Structure formats: C-alpha cells, structure tokens
Amino acid sequence: MTALPRGETPGTSADDDRDASASAAAEDLEPGGPAGLPAQPPEDAEADGPDGQDAGGAPDGAGEGEDTDAGGTDAGSGADGSPAGGDAGASVSAAEAELAAQRELRARIEQRKAEKGGTIEAGGKLSGTAADLLAAVRAVESGTSSGTAFFDSPAPAPRRPAPEPAPSARPAAGPEPVRPARVAAPETVAAVRAVLAEGGAPEALAARVAALLGETAADVLREDPWQLLSVPGVRPEQADGFARALLGAECGPGDERRTVALVGWVLQRAALQGHTALDAAEVRAALAEHAVPAPEEAVRHAIAEGAVLVFHDGADEDEGGAGEEVAERDAEPVPVLLGLDRYALAEESLADGLARLARSGPDARWRDAPPTDLTRAVAEHGLVAHTGGEAARGEAVALAGAARGLGLRAAVAAYTENGRRRLGADVPAYTLTGLLSGAGGPDRDEDGALALDLLVVLDAPQLDVETAAMLVEALPDGCRLVLSGDPGVLWSAGAGRVFADVLAARACPQVASRTPDPGPIGELVSGIGIGELVPVEAPGKEVVIVPVRDAGEAVHRTVQLVADSVPRAFGVPAEETRVITVGHGGSAGTRALNAALKQRLNPGPGRFGGFDPGDRVAHAPAPGRTVPGTVLSADAEGLHLECEGERVLVPKDRVETALRHGWALTAHQAVGMRWPAAVVVLPGDAAGALDRAWVYTAFGRGERHLSVVHGVDQALPRAVSESLPRPRTTRLRALLESLLAAPEE
C-alpha cells in the first residue's frame, strides 16, 4: 500500500479506498511472520524523526505530560469508569454526597494524626485546594486557551515530549471522586477581574482565581501576585509578567513571595509526575533554572512559612531547625525530602492504616474456607497482596465469593466501570469512586466505616496515595483488605505508587497467581512483563504486525484496520475497537488519529463544540479520570452522552475542557479497560517515549485481537528489554518498613 504523504488526511469514503482496502485486508491481518512479531523490521521501514509537538503534544507518560485538555492528560490520564450520573440532578446529588463523605474521611484522618501526637503542620499558601479547581481550568493548563498573549513575558516554548506521566497526566490524579467546582460570589469575581486586568492577565481566570483564593482573593492577589501560580496551567514566566505589571520595580527574582510560590509550584509539578516528595537538591536546581538568586535560602524560607514540609530519612524533622538541616546535610548520602502537606498527610495516614491492617491476627471465621493460597493468607493476615494478569482477577473475585459463602460481608472494587462490567453481571462489584462516594456502595456503620469483613481491590496499581488513604480509613477494624493487580502495568495517574511500595516493603503476604493469561496475546504480554519480546504463534491472527514507514501511513493504516480489516476478519465492529497511541500531539497522536477516524466513521461538521451525535468521546469528569462514551444529542444545557451504560450531561461551558474525541486514547487513559480488539500505533517519533510498562499496558488492552502499527524499528524490543518506568520519589515504603519494624504498642 502506498503511504499517504505526511500531513495528508486519509479519505473518508469506503469507495475511495475500496480497491486498496480489499487488497490490504488480508495483508493487514497477516501475522508478522510465523512468530507474530518479526525478528527484524522490514528493510524499508524507517523511523520518523521527531515531529514538532504543539504545546500540548507531549507523549503519553506517567506524570510528565502536560496536555490536560479534554479527555484526560498525557501522563496520568488514568480511566475511572464511574459515570457522573444519569441526569443533571442525579449528578449534583451524587457529587454532594461524595464531597460530604470525603470531608468526613479527611476529618477522621486528621483526628487519628492528632491522637498520635504527630500532627503535620499544614502549608498555609499551598494547601492543595488547587486540586478542587483543576477540572475547571483544563483549558488553561492544556494550552488550548492559553493566556500567554496577555502577559508581558514571552510565550513559553512548546512543551517537549515527555516519556511519562501526568498524568496527566496529571494524569490523573488517579480515580479521584468528583468534586463540584466552588463558585465565588459575583462581587469577589468582579474584584479579581479588575486586578487581573490591571496586571494584563486574562480576565477569564477571574472566577477560578476567586474560587481558589476565597473572599479576599483580590486583596491577596494584589499583595502577592505570584499566588496566580496556584492556578493550574499558569507558568512562572506568566506570573512574573503579572507581578511586574502590578508591583513594578518592587519585584525581583529573589522576592520571597515569588520564591515561596515557586517552591510550591515545583512540588506540585512533581506530583503531576507521580512524586509525593522531591529531593531538596532537585528543588534547589529547579529554582535556579527560574533565576532564583539564592535557592538554598528560598527553600529555608518556604519551610519557615509552612508552604512545604521537610522529611529526612523517611521521618519528619523538627520544624524549628528544619531550614538548617537542609543546608547542613547537603553532603550526606541520605536525601532531605520536601513535600506538600496534602501528600504528606495522605501518605502517613495510609501507612498507619496499612500497618493497622497488616498487624491484624488470624480470623477464625475463615477456617472453613476453600483451601487456596489466597484464603489461607486472608485467614491469617488482615492485609494481602495478590499479583497476576487479567486471568488472575477471577481468583480475587472467587475469594469474595468464598467469603460470602461463609456469611461474611465482602465487596469487590474495580478501577473503572469497564473493569467492573468485565467481571460479569452476576458479580457484585463497584468502582472505587462509587465505593468511596457511597453511590450505591456498601452500607456504612455509625462511625462512617464501610460495613465489610473483606474488601478486594482490583487494579491496585492504579491507586494513588490520596485515594488509597481514603479507602483504608474507610475500613473498620477486623476487615481484611486484598490489593490485587498486575504490577507490570502503568502506575497511578495521581501521586504515589501505592501497590509497588506495599510489595517492596514486604508489608504483607504476597500471593502470586499461577494462572497465565490465555492465547497469543496473553503469551506476548507475559513475555513483555519479564523484558522479552518473544515470538508468538498466532494462527488465528490474534496478533498482527502492520509495518509502516511514516506517521502519515500509520494514520492511514490505523483507519483501515478499525473501519475495514478488523470488522471483516473478526466481526468486531469499529465501536468495539480502541486505538492506543503514545500521546495526544504529533502527527500520529490522538488528535490526528481521532480526526481521521471521525472523518471515516462519523463525518460531520462538529456543530456542538466540535462534536456530532454518534462521536466516540473521552469524558474527563475529574482530573486523571477518563470515561469512554458516545455523544447522543445536544441542547441548550450541553452535550448528552452515553458512558458505560449511563447517561451523562456535560454542561455547555465544560464541553471544551472535559471532552475530546475518543476513538483513540493514550495508554494511561486506557489502563484498567479492555476491548474486544485494540490497535496500538507506534509511529517513528514515539520511539523515545516507550518503556516496558507502556508497551505492556498498551498491548494488553485487546481481548480477542491486537494489531500493532509498527514504525519504531528496533526501539520496540529495546524499550521492552531495557527501558523501565521512571522512578517516583515516595515515602510510603520507608514509612511502612519503619512502622512494621517498631514494636506494637
């Protein structure tokens, strides 16, 4: 097949491509040699050079990508399957109930810390409230409606591809419960708008800034213009221009207000990459990059102001001498860590809760359970880790069934609605969001704890520290917790690596499943998990390699596979085939692929904010959550979607920031979900963004069929054998080891 020139849009008509499609159908679905994956790529397959990325075109990653518009983020757009609700009224009530439950749980967390006498001082200016507004400012964060032109500072350079996360992305925050955006009083918004206009900042930010900073937002912003950095998406050079306009000669790169805000900004950026804390040396280096003249002094001042917490060797330092510790211990091998109180509180609370569960003794109620490795471990221990692939999910579900057979109260929670539905209609299960929000979940006792004797959490690698802390705090004494998941998949969209830290700390028994994933896809993915791109026999064309020379051909062949070849060969309709690619930007990212797939599968003018009825979409109801859906209709209220069997209304003012087309997703958006067929697109410019976890996750999204549009030459086997996920700095492992090593009081 002749490749399309770079940048050319594939034809949308079946007639236009009829001859090529007919001749290529068999070619597309031929296994790549008898082993499925060719030992050597075709001689004429040349890798594309890096294409220019737009401001949001960072490849998919686990926290570094910043493309957070529409359906999630490059790095961290994890997917949670809990729809927002059936109608507008239901959505509001569910959100309110969820927020109330969240506040109650956080209050209990703080109470537990107070009872221990180990309270953590909250940062005054960076208390984490920005998370409540992140969903409302995704347009600013993504760059699609950037206010760069309004600032005196020059526009930032386009973002470089990030091998991630951001989850972003950012991304997201993992499956955070939906938080309704705060609405500020009109007079507050008007006052903030005036200050923004005076400083040359976009007045469109007024409502968001007012909701973030409160009733005195205008005064706060005028006194400390760098508070604008608390708004997600605002960059230091933009905040500097705003400050210069307001303060004139009074402001400079060493202004203490600026340095405090920058420290918080650096740590929040690190959280988007999955870190719950950061080495003090890295923070100082980042400050130096932004022209802070005395980074060490800036860090000391931020600590003294309570904007950041300091940790040494996994434990809090006494705040009175914390600043001196940072300077005095630079040469010591044990790093000084800095972190935001939001993540410190969650991580320490989570460690306490997991240690409490791990110390639970034997439970005689399990003595008559079927004798399996899992039941024996749960009978003796309150916390158990269970590892395995897709097939291993059945073992965890069977454990919950055995518990119910013993008369115990048991529940199963999956990360996404897609994952919950895959368990079958006869399995009582919830999404994590539904479980925490109380929307149809188990009853709660008088203390607000879940009325359970056993909770099995599937997709445990997707737990971020904040979600995990709320989950553990919601469990009553005596409840058993089983964290079950595949350690080879991408980590959580939000900060932390909870499952990996629990495994590394050896905090509990670890039961490894002996049930392999079946078929050629299971065999291929299992090999990737141990660093080998092994040849697989695929007599039924379950695994197909489609070599391409450039990104234009990759887009063309992807459209052909989804629209023609896979439906013809396997009877899988286009709506049940999902395309997985490395990032949103680039010539074969989700934007380009979705444009081509829409033109072929559902052409239309995009009358409703770029969407038409029948469009496949990725809905982001909250940061780091992606829910696949289909556009049903539109009216004055907004777009009506069908998301995993539920009707969802996206208000008109949220369409631009909460939706993107969704025939193609990033691997972080797709984690926790599977479809009958998957097409993984690897254009040449994606080679540098690949690692083993990304390939493992992407290749495992197809149940019956996997097509790999292959243009990265030998970068694919190198990524599988050599490229491990970028490490995350977290404290959970050290905290768990310390707690479990200490004698129980």
XYZ file of C-alpha atoms in Angstrom:
745
model
C 0.000 0.000 0.000
C 1.265 3.454 -0.873
C 1.747 5.606 2.165
C -0.053 8.928 2.329
C 2.210 11.968 2.320
C 2.888 13.408 5.756
C 0.019 15.582 6.863
C -2.476 14.345 4.268
C -5.845 13.261 5.627
C -6.981 9.768 4.698
C -10.080 9.521 2.538
C -13.342 9.112 4.334
C -15.251 7.115 1.809
C -15.143 3.368 1.541
C -15.385 3.789 -2.224
C -12.257 5.921 -2.296
C -10.292 3.131 -0.679
C -12.251 0.131 -1.877
C -9.521 -1.384 -4.026
C -6.772 -0.696 -1.541
C -8.864 -1.963 1.343
C -9.789 -5.162 -0.404
C -6.230 -5.971 -1.343
C -4.861 -4.895 2.013
C -7.402 -6.626 4.243
C -5.574 -9.914 4.129
C -2.228 -8.133 4.154
C -3.135 -6.108 7.239
C -4.225 -9.180 9.133
C -1.312 -11.382 8.253
C 0.790 -12.190 11.303
C 4.182 -10.539 11.204
C 5.941 -13.691 10.144
C 5.245 -17.093 11.669
C 6.145 -15.790 15.102
C 3.703 -12.899 15.128
C 6.407 -10.304 15.816
C 9.100 -10.095 13.155
C 12.639 -10.737 14.320
C 13.736 -7.845 12.092
C 11.579 -4.980 10.822
C 11.229 -4.551 7.065
C 14.252 -3.052 5.415
C 12.227 -0.164 4.063
C 10.756 0.751 7.432
C 12.454 3.914 8.522
C 11.789 5.686 11.754
C 10.406 9.194 11.550
C 12.409 11.929 13.066
C 10.747 13.691 15.986
C 7.801 15.655 14.708
C 7.257 19.101 16.079
C 4.902 18.880 19.006
C 2.357 21.533 19.806
C 2.015 22.976 23.261
C 0.032 20.011 24.362
C 1.773 17.384 22.358
C 3.825 15.611 24.936
C 3.710 11.855 24.546
C 1.691 9.821 26.949
C 3.537 9.248 30.179
C 3.034 8.810 33.834
C 3.005 12.314 35.026
C 5.232 14.483 32.930
C 2.990 15.291 30.014
C 1.032 18.469 30.413
C -1.626 18.055 27.794
C -4.635 18.099 30.013
C -7.331 19.356 27.748
C -10.439 17.369 27.074
C -10.382 13.748 27.884
C -7.521 13.418 30.263
C -3.832 14.010 30.323
C -0.859 12.602 28.581
C 0.593 11.128 31.632
C -1.774 10.189 34.007
C -4.955 10.131 32.298
C -5.973 7.098 34.019
C -9.509 5.921 33.465
C -12.149 5.529 36.045
C -15.325 4.037 34.891
C -17.750 5.678 37.245
C -20.045 7.918 35.186
C -21.105 11.248 36.545
C -24.728 10.226 36.722
C -27.889 9.623 34.807
C -29.113 13.210 34.654
C -28.146 16.630 35.869
C -29.979 16.331 39.154
C -28.536 12.936 39.915
C -25.056 14.199 39.116
C -25.340 17.046 41.579
C -26.691 14.913 44.391
C -24.068 12.236 43.882
C -21.306 14.827 43.896
C -22.623 16.439 47.057
C -22.859 13.108 48.820
C -19.357 12.242 47.676
C -17.927 15.539 48.883
C -19.550 15.111 52.285
C -18.150 11.592 52.595
C -14.718 12.840 51.578
C -14.741 15.625 54.151
C -15.760 13.203 56.866
C -12.955 10.818 55.966
C -10.379 13.601 55.908
C -11.578 14.779 59.306
C -11.096 11.272 60.655
C -7.597 11.166 59.158
C -6.636 14.392 60.916
C -8.190 13.179 64.153
C -6.127 9.990 64.007
C -2.966 12.029 63.446
C -3.830 14.279 66.388
C -4.425 11.302 68.653
C -0.976 10.024 67.766
C 0.568 13.352 68.671
C 2.206 13.502 65.274
C 0.302 16.247 63.562
C 1.629 17.672 60.341
C 1.700 21.427 60.010
C -0.479 22.441 57.081
C 1.019 24.695 54.458
C -0.756 27.998 54.536
C -0.489 29.162 50.982
C -0.286 25.809 49.245
C -2.876 23.725 50.993
C -3.866 21.668 47.989
C -7.144 23.466 47.237
C -5.977 23.927 43.681
C -6.978 20.323 43.098
C -10.616 21.314 43.555
C -10.352 23.700 40.623
C -8.179 21.681 38.277
C -11.062 20.288 36.291
C -12.402 23.822 35.766
C -9.168 25.201 34.312
C -8.124 22.402 31.996
C -8.249 24.780 29.032
C -5.597 26.990 30.640
C -3.491 24.007 31.660
C -3.664 22.397 28.240
C -2.664 25.490 26.353
C -5.716 25.381 24.078
C -6.949 28.656 25.551
C -3.679 29.878 26.975
C -3.389 33.423 28.246
C 0.232 33.755 27.178
C -0.532 36.651 24.858
C -1.884 38.663 27.753
C 1.345 38.538 29.743
C 4.334 40.792 29.396
C 6.650 37.786 29.485
C 7.424 35.985 26.237
C 5.382 32.907 25.477
C 6.812 29.672 26.824
C 8.420 27.312 24.386
C 6.316 24.378 23.208
C 6.394 21.533 25.659
C 8.805 18.772 24.894
C 7.611 15.212 24.568
C 7.597 13.628 27.994
C 8.099 9.888 28.428
C 5.740 9.576 31.201
C 3.391 10.639 33.298
C 0.930 13.490 34.034
C -0.858 12.114 34.289
C -1.718 13.672 33.357
C -1.438 13.353 33.461
C -1.593 15.000 35.809
C -2.870 12.085 34.764
C -4.680 11.914 36.771
C -4.847 12.327 39.942
C -5.985 8.747 39.952
C -9.611 7.958 40.263
C -10.436 10.910 42.493
C -14.069 11.248 43.440
C -15.797 14.025 41.553
C -15.506 17.354 43.334
C -18.024 20.034 42.417
C -16.292 23.267 41.467
C -16.566 26.023 44.041
C -18.444 29.128 42.927
C -17.316 32.508 44.247
C -19.624 35.440 44.903
C -20.133 37.750 41.890
C -18.629 40.726 43.716
C -15.495 38.695 44.527
C -15.146 37.650 40.906
C -15.579 41.251 39.762
C -12.854 42.462 42.146
C -10.463 39.753 40.961
C -11.256 40.550 37.343
C -10.211 44.130 37.922
C -6.868 43.059 39.427
C -6.230 40.642 36.580
C -6.976 43.311 34.007
C -4.626 45.730 35.766
C -1.858 43.151 35.605
C -2.541 42.186 31.999
C -3.728 38.680 32.843
C -6.704 37.028 31.154
C -9.899 38.166 32.839
C -11.359 34.742 32.045
C -9.368 33.438 35.011
C -11.309 35.599 37.458
C -13.899 33.047 38.579
C -11.268 30.360 39.034
C -8.890 32.564 40.989
C -11.730 33.831 43.184
C -12.908 30.317 43.951
C -9.351 29.249 44.716
C -8.272 32.145 46.944
C -11.592 32.921 48.643
C -13.466 36.089 49.504
C -10.322 38.200 49.870
C -8.867 36.933 46.597
C -8.446 40.396 45.074
C -6.506 41.707 48.069
C -4.414 38.537 48.285
C -3.581 38.700 44.597
C -2.670 42.378 44.708
C -0.393 41.846 47.713
C 1.155 38.650 46.348
C 0.719 38.410 42.562
C 2.598 35.103 42.455
C -0.433 33.487 44.068
C -1.527 33.218 40.447
C 0.838 30.239 40.233
C -1.634 28.315 42.384
C -3.942 28.211 39.368
C -3.130 25.057 37.378
C -1.677 25.841 33.986
C -0.148 29.210 34.892
C 3.600 29.166 34.350
C 6.290 31.134 36.248
C 7.076 33.464 33.349
C 3.393 34.381 33.135
C 3.108 35.007 36.865
C 6.310 37.095 36.686
C 4.813 39.302 33.980
C 1.660 39.747 36.039
C 3.707 40.657 39.124
C 5.816 43.185 37.205
C 2.695 44.895 35.957
C 1.291 45.201 39.485
C 4.417 45.810 41.558
C 6.775 47.485 39.133
C 10.305 47.914 40.412
C 9.435 46.388 43.767
C 9.517 42.852 42.438
C 12.570 40.854 41.500
C 13.645 37.231 41.019
C 14.583 36.921 44.693
C 11.323 38.284 46.085
C 10.323 35.985 48.953
C 6.740 35.892 47.741
C 7.979 34.644 44.394
C 10.309 32.016 45.830
C 7.640 30.571 48.141
C 5.202 30.288 45.248
C 7.865 28.717 43.037
C 8.726 26.052 45.625
C 5.077 25.071 45.796
C 4.812 25.114 42.009
C 7.855 22.854 41.628
C 6.450 20.348 44.123
C 3.018 20.369 42.525
C 4.652 19.744 39.147
C 6.493 16.831 40.720
C 3.181 15.475 42.000
C 1.869 15.517 38.435
C 4.775 13.228 37.609
C 3.797 10.865 40.423
C 6.165 12.019 43.184
C 4.832 12.586 46.685
C 8.049 14.345 47.696
C 11.179 15.617 45.999
C 14.851 15.703 46.906
C 15.736 19.148 48.228
C 18.640 19.316 45.777
C 16.220 18.889 42.872
C 14.018 21.654 44.216
C 17.008 23.983 44.519
C 18.086 23.127 40.969
C 14.601 23.897 39.669
C 14.605 27.230 41.483
C 17.967 28.092 39.956
C 16.529 27.414 36.494
C 13.959 30.107 37.223
C 16.608 32.682 38.184
C 16.149 32.486 41.950
C 19.431 34.016 43.186
C 19.693 32.069 46.469
C 17.902 28.710 46.114
C 19.043 27.375 49.495
C 17.702 30.403 51.314
C 14.498 30.203 49.286
C 13.930 26.627 50.441
C 14.567 27.603 54.073
C 12.089 30.433 53.825
C 9.404 28.232 52.223
C 9.802 25.740 55.083
C 9.588 28.503 57.692
C 6.446 29.853 56.010
C 4.800 26.428 56.214
C 4.387 26.206 52.447
C 6.386 22.980 52.349
C 7.269 20.166 54.735
C 10.724 18.663 55.158
C 11.498 14.987 55.740
C 14.769 13.249 56.466
C 15.307 9.513 56.192
C 11.575 8.930 55.937
C 10.703 10.901 59.110
C 9.653 14.475 59.785
C 12.358 16.783 61.072
C 11.650 19.169 63.907
C 10.403 22.296 62.206
C 12.421 24.603 64.410
C 15.710 23.571 62.814
C 14.385 22.296 59.514
C 15.882 25.053 57.422
C 19.360 24.479 58.846
C 19.041 20.743 58.259
C 18.545 21.327 54.536
C 21.790 23.253 54.278
C 23.868 21.206 56.709
C 23.096 17.808 55.258
C 23.657 18.515 51.578
C 26.685 16.242 51.540
C 25.021 13.378 53.359
C 24.015 10.309 51.348
C 20.504 10.188 52.839
C 18.458 12.812 50.965
C 16.413 15.545 52.525
C 12.936 15.379 51.000
C 10.491 18.208 50.564
C 6.770 17.732 50.075
C 3.373 19.368 50.182
C 1.242 18.770 53.250
C -1.542 17.341 51.078
C 0.516 14.319 50.070
C 2.369 14.012 53.382
C -0.919 13.762 55.240
C -2.270 11.148 52.840
C 0.941 9.093 52.787
C 1.362 8.973 56.560
C -2.301 8.210 57.126
C -2.122 5.458 54.520
C 0.966 3.955 56.147
C -0.766 3.965 59.539
C -3.857 2.303 58.105
C -1.970 -0.350 56.177
C 0.158 -1.148 59.238
C -3.016 -1.473 61.307
C -4.432 -3.963 58.806
C -1.144 -5.832 58.461
C -1.000 -6.404 62.223
C -4.464 -7.962 62.337
C -4.227 -11.508 63.611
C -5.898 -14.712 62.410
C -9.645 -14.720 61.857
C -11.340 -17.957 62.874
C -14.293 -17.229 60.605
C -12.152 -18.279 57.633
C -11.302 -21.751 58.923
C -13.951 -23.423 56.737
C -12.989 -21.530 53.567
C -11.842 -23.473 50.483
C -8.122 -24.213 50.917
C -6.455 -21.907 48.387
C -3.350 -19.776 48.723
C -5.486 -16.656 48.901
C -7.958 -17.914 51.505
C -5.146 -19.218 53.701
C -3.362 -15.852 53.528
C -6.540 -13.894 54.292
C -7.388 -16.198 57.187
C -4.090 -15.319 58.855
C -3.497 -11.690 57.836
C -5.536 -8.516 57.522
C -3.598 -7.219 54.502
C -2.721 -9.383 51.490
C -1.192 -8.516 48.114
C -2.264 -10.582 45.117
C -0.388 -10.290 41.809
C -1.244 -11.554 38.363
C -2.581 -10.636 34.947
C -6.091 -10.420 33.585
C -6.894 -14.068 34.292
C -5.893 -13.645 37.934
C -8.845 -11.328 38.505
C -11.005 -14.438 38.687
C -9.067 -15.672 41.721
C -9.687 -12.432 43.617
C -13.376 -12.473 42.707
C -13.634 -16.120 43.811
C -12.173 -15.109 47.177
C -15.008 -12.619 47.673
C -17.487 -15.319 46.714
C -15.976 -17.709 49.252
C -16.285 -15.015 51.935
C -19.952 -14.525 51.169
C -20.389 -18.286 51.347
C -19.099 -18.088 54.913
C -21.650 -15.442 55.769
C -19.135 -12.601 55.665
C -19.735 -9.191 54.152
C -17.493 -8.929 51.097
C -17.146 -6.433 48.252
C -15.070 -6.168 45.074
C -13.954 -2.795 43.712
C -12.525 -2.162 40.229
C -10.758 0.943 38.983
C -13.094 1.572 36.035
C -16.672 0.867 35.065
C -15.275 -1.078 32.112
C -13.316 -3.254 34.545
C -16.346 -3.744 36.765
C -18.540 -4.803 33.850
C -15.925 -7.300 32.651
C -16.435 -9.243 35.876
C -19.924 -10.201 34.725
C -23.419 -9.242 35.781
C -23.519 -11.921 38.486
C -20.522 -10.482 40.396
C -21.452 -7.795 42.967
C -18.814 -5.154 42.347
C -18.293 -1.400 42.496
C -15.949 1.172 41.060
C -13.533 2.781 43.504
C -15.254 6.118 43.021
C -18.654 4.610 43.681
C -17.356 2.803 46.750
C -15.892 5.958 48.293
C -18.785 8.224 47.368
C -21.416 5.905 48.796
C -23.309 5.968 45.485
C -24.861 2.525 45.684
C -21.937 1.085 47.630
C -21.932 -0.972 50.827
C -23.617 0.378 53.947
C -21.587 2.321 56.495
C -21.590 1.859 60.251
C -22.168 4.539 62.859
C -18.510 5.634 62.610
C -18.733 6.089 58.849
C -16.719 2.949 58.083
C -17.744 0.546 55.351
C -19.747 -2.358 56.769
C -17.403 -5.009 55.362
C -15.420 -8.011 56.513
C -13.463 -8.242 53.250
C -12.643 -5.750 50.521
C -10.943 -6.921 47.335
C -9.477 -4.054 45.289
C -8.725 -4.962 41.683
C -6.385 -2.856 39.527
C -4.456 -1.939 42.684
C -1.516 -0.383 40.744
C -3.873 2.462 39.830
C -4.294 3.543 43.466
C -2.745 6.931 44.229
C -1.920 7.857 47.816
C -4.916 10.118 48.373
C -7.476 7.626 47.092
C -5.766 4.781 48.950
C -5.699 6.772 52.198
C -9.422 7.474 51.997
C -10.077 3.828 51.166
C -8.075 2.441 54.078
C -9.528 4.973 56.515
C -12.991 3.785 55.483
C -12.279 0.184 56.532
C -13.347 -0.917 60.021
C -11.107 -2.802 62.427
C -11.158 -6.500 61.628
C -11.779 -6.027 57.911
C -9.479 -7.875 55.504
C -8.037 -5.924 52.562
C -6.735 -7.675 49.451
C -4.869 -5.478 46.966
C -4.919 -7.323 43.660
C -3.375 -6.248 40.394
C -0.812 -6.595 37.681
C 2.475 -4.993 38.783
C 3.584 -4.675 35.154
C 1.048 -2.038 34.100
C 1.466 1.718 34.251
C 1.327 3.270 37.706
C -1.385 5.547 39.031
C -2.297 8.818 37.393
C -2.104 10.555 40.774
C 0.857 10.933 43.091
C 2.394 7.805 44.582
C 2.962 4.156 43.670
C 0.992 2.500 46.406
C 0.913 -1.102 45.177
C 4.588 -1.117 44.234
C 5.568 0.342 47.607
C 3.478 -2.223 49.506
C 5.178 -5.005 47.554
C 8.658 -3.513 48.011
C 8.165 -3.031 51.758
C 7.058 -6.647 52.148
C 4.338 -5.308 54.381
C 2.126 -8.367 53.962
C 1.926 -11.845 52.390
C 2.222 -11.787 48.616
C 0.251 -14.378 46.680
C 1.321 -14.670 43.037
C -1.236 -16.110 40.655
C -0.257 -19.202 38.723
C -2.995 -18.649 36.144
C -1.495 -17.358 32.870
C -3.400 -15.108 30.525
C -4.591 -17.287 27.650
C -3.915 -17.149 23.931
C -1.273 -15.451 21.812
C -1.987 -12.018 23.297
C -1.551 -13.362 26.817
C 1.685 -15.080 25.817
C 3.025 -11.932 24.153
C 2.179 -9.693 27.109
C 3.602 -12.176 29.619
C 6.927 -12.087 27.785
C 6.941 -8.294 27.767
C 6.398 -8.351 31.510
C 9.749 -10.084 32.017
C 11.538 -7.940 29.452
C 11.310 -10.208 26.419
C 9.531 -9.511 23.137
C 9.051 -13.204 22.483
C 7.785 -14.667 19.193
C 4.222 -15.933 19.445
C 2.274 -18.228 17.175
C -0.971 -16.574 16.083
C -2.708 -18.978 13.709
C -5.995 -17.141 14.134
C -4.345 -13.760 13.501
C -4.906 -12.783 17.119
C -1.692 -10.726 16.920
C -0.888 -8.838 13.724
C 2.016 -6.551 12.873
C 1.436 -3.803 10.299
C 4.789 -2.201 9.341
C 4.663 1.475 8.335
C 7.275 3.903 7.088
C 5.988 7.200 8.452
C 3.282 8.774 10.559
C 1.020 9.514 7.592
C 0.967 5.865 6.652
C 0.427 4.929 10.304
C -2.740 7.053 10.437
C -3.987 5.666 7.122
C -3.428 2.045 8.060
C -4.968 2.559 11.505
C -8.174 3.912 9.963
C -8.236 0.999 7.542
C -7.812 -1.537 10.330
C -10.564 -0.065 12.505
C -13.053 0.578 9.712
C -12.481 -2.397 7.412
C -9.978 -5.110 8.235
C -10.781 -5.950 11.859
C -14.585 -5.925 11.364
C -14.256 -8.087 8.266
C -11.850 -10.632 9.719
C -13.153 -10.875 13.289
C -16.658 -9.489 13.249
C -15.631 -6.837 15.779
C -17.423 -3.574 14.922
C -15.489 -0.335 14.841
C -17.123 0.892 18.046
C -15.652 -2.089 19.921
C -12.126 -1.481 18.658
C -9.971 1.016 20.507
C -6.842 2.702 19.185
C -3.969 3.218 21.658
C -1.170 5.654 20.910
C 1.669 7.314 22.787
C 0.452 10.898 23.163
C -2.101 13.495 22.187
C 0.172 15.584 19.947
C 2.295 14.732 16.973
C 1.326 13.539 13.519
C 0.032 10.187 14.813
C -1.175 11.219 18.258
C -4.740 11.037 19.479
C -5.682 14.331 17.831
C -4.568 13.279 14.363
C -5.959 9.764 14.709
C -9.299 10.943 16.068
C -9.668 13.471 13.255
C -9.059 10.764 10.654
C -11.288 8.215 12.404
C -14.131 10.702 12.752
C -13.884 11.611 9.089
C -14.180 7.956 8.159
C -16.586 6.614 10.797
C -18.828 9.558 11.696
C -18.244 12.517 9.378
C -19.944 15.715 10.368
C -19.432 19.437 10.853
C -18.924 19.244 14.637
C -21.875 21.529 15.259
C -21.782 21.130 19.034
C -18.396 22.332 20.196
C -16.683 20.171 17.591
C -18.826 17.090 18.269
C -21.706 15.382 16.484
C -24.178 12.717 17.619
C -22.516 9.335 17.278
C -18.999 10.596 18.006
C -16.884 8.450 20.297
C -15.560 10.622 23.119
C -13.298 10.519 26.143
C -15.006 12.295 29.028
C -12.923 13.652 31.926
C -15.345 14.216 34.832
C -12.400 14.892 37.151
C -8.619 15.178 36.842
C -6.970 11.886 35.975
C -10.222 10.113 35.142
C -11.266 9.152 31.629
C -14.623 7.585 30.825
C -15.258 6.474 27.218
C -18.627 7.416 25.840
C -20.732 8.276 22.808
C -22.451 11.560 22.008
C -26.228 11.114 21.987
C -27.546 14.622 21.484
C -27.086 18.274 22.376
C -29.370 21.022 23.652
C -29.160 24.333 25.469
C -27.834 22.604 28.602
C -24.933 20.859 26.918
C -23.958 17.506 25.422
C -25.742 14.311 26.399
C -23.501 11.249 26.441
C -23.842 7.539 26.982
C -20.907 6.447 29.139
C -20.620 2.769 30.011
C -24.389 2.326 30.025
C -25.200 5.553 31.900
C -26.485 8.878 30.556
C -24.241 11.826 31.405
C -24.784 15.543 30.792
C -21.700 17.656 30.107
C -22.658 21.328 30.616
C -22.046 23.582 27.662
C -19.298 25.513 29.420
C -17.451 22.276 30.194
C -17.522 20.722 26.732
C -14.280 22.302 25.554
C -12.324 21.279 28.636
C -13.935 17.968 29.623
C -14.250 16.210 26.272
C -12.052 15.074 23.444
C -12.783 12.628 20.687
C -12.181 9.095 21.890
C -11.705 6.588 19.101
C -8.015 6.858 20.034
C -6.724 7.048 23.619
C -3.343 7.115 25.297
C -2.257 4.070 27.282
C -2.732 5.976 30.536
C -6.301 6.783 29.588
C -6.902 3.149 28.645
C -5.375 1.456 31.698
C -7.921 -0.570 33.620
C -10.020 -1.121 30.494
C -10.097 -3.730 27.720
C -11.966 -4.063 24.444
C -12.575 -6.941 22.010
C -9.924 -5.501 19.685
C -7.111 -2.982 20.119
C -4.896 -1.235 17.586
C -1.634 0.062 19.062
C 0.023 2.785 16.999
C 3.792 3.235 17.270
C 4.915 5.985 14.866
C 8.604 6.657 14.477
C 8.552 9.805 16.587
C 7.240 7.775 19.555
C 10.383 5.701 19.974
C 11.871 7.826 22.749
C 8.695 7.737 24.825
C 8.335 3.960 25.029
C 9.163 1.873 28.067
C 8.297 -1.626 29.202
C 5.284 -0.631 31.297
C 3.798 1.399 28.453
C 4.182 -1.426 25.935
C 2.895 -3.984 28.454
C -0.173 -1.874 29.180
C -0.971 -0.954 25.587
C -0.548 -4.473 24.198
C -2.809 -5.890 26.895
C -5.862 -3.786 26.019
C -7.200 -6.209 23.353
C -9.197 -9.281 24.411
C -9.513 -11.117 21.076
C -7.289 -9.230 18.681
C -4.236 -6.952 18.758
C -2.894 -5.069 15.746
C 0.401 -3.211 16.116
C 1.002 -0.421 13.604
C 4.775 -0.646 13.833
C 7.082 2.190 12.778
C 9.674 2.325 15.550
C 12.112 -0.237 14.181
C 14.312 -1.745 16.917
C 13.173 0.807 19.514
C 10.325 -1.529 20.467
C 12.414 -4.522 21.605
C 14.899 -2.141 23.235
C 12.108 -0.462 25.182
C 10.821 -3.837 26.367
C 14.216 -5.170 27.416
C 15.941 -2.026 28.680
C 13.542 0.833 29.437
C 11.951 0.641 32.861
C 9.429 3.193 34.135
C 10.947 6.351 35.500
C 11.192 6.062 39.294
C 8.918 8.029 41.571
C 10.026 9.559 44.849
C 7.635 8.412 47.561
C 7.824 7.876 51.319
C 5.286 5.077 51.745
C 7.773 2.207 51.603
C 10.046 3.747 54.252
C 7.087 4.634 56.446
C 5.677 1.118 56.245
C 9.026 -0.500 56.992
C 9.513 1.774 59.986
C 6.019 1.178 61.377
C 6.123 -2.581 60.941
C 9.624 -2.854 62.408
C 8.624 -0.958 65.551
C 7.124 -2.971 68.423
C 3.365 -2.680 68.595
C 2.173 -0.520 71.462
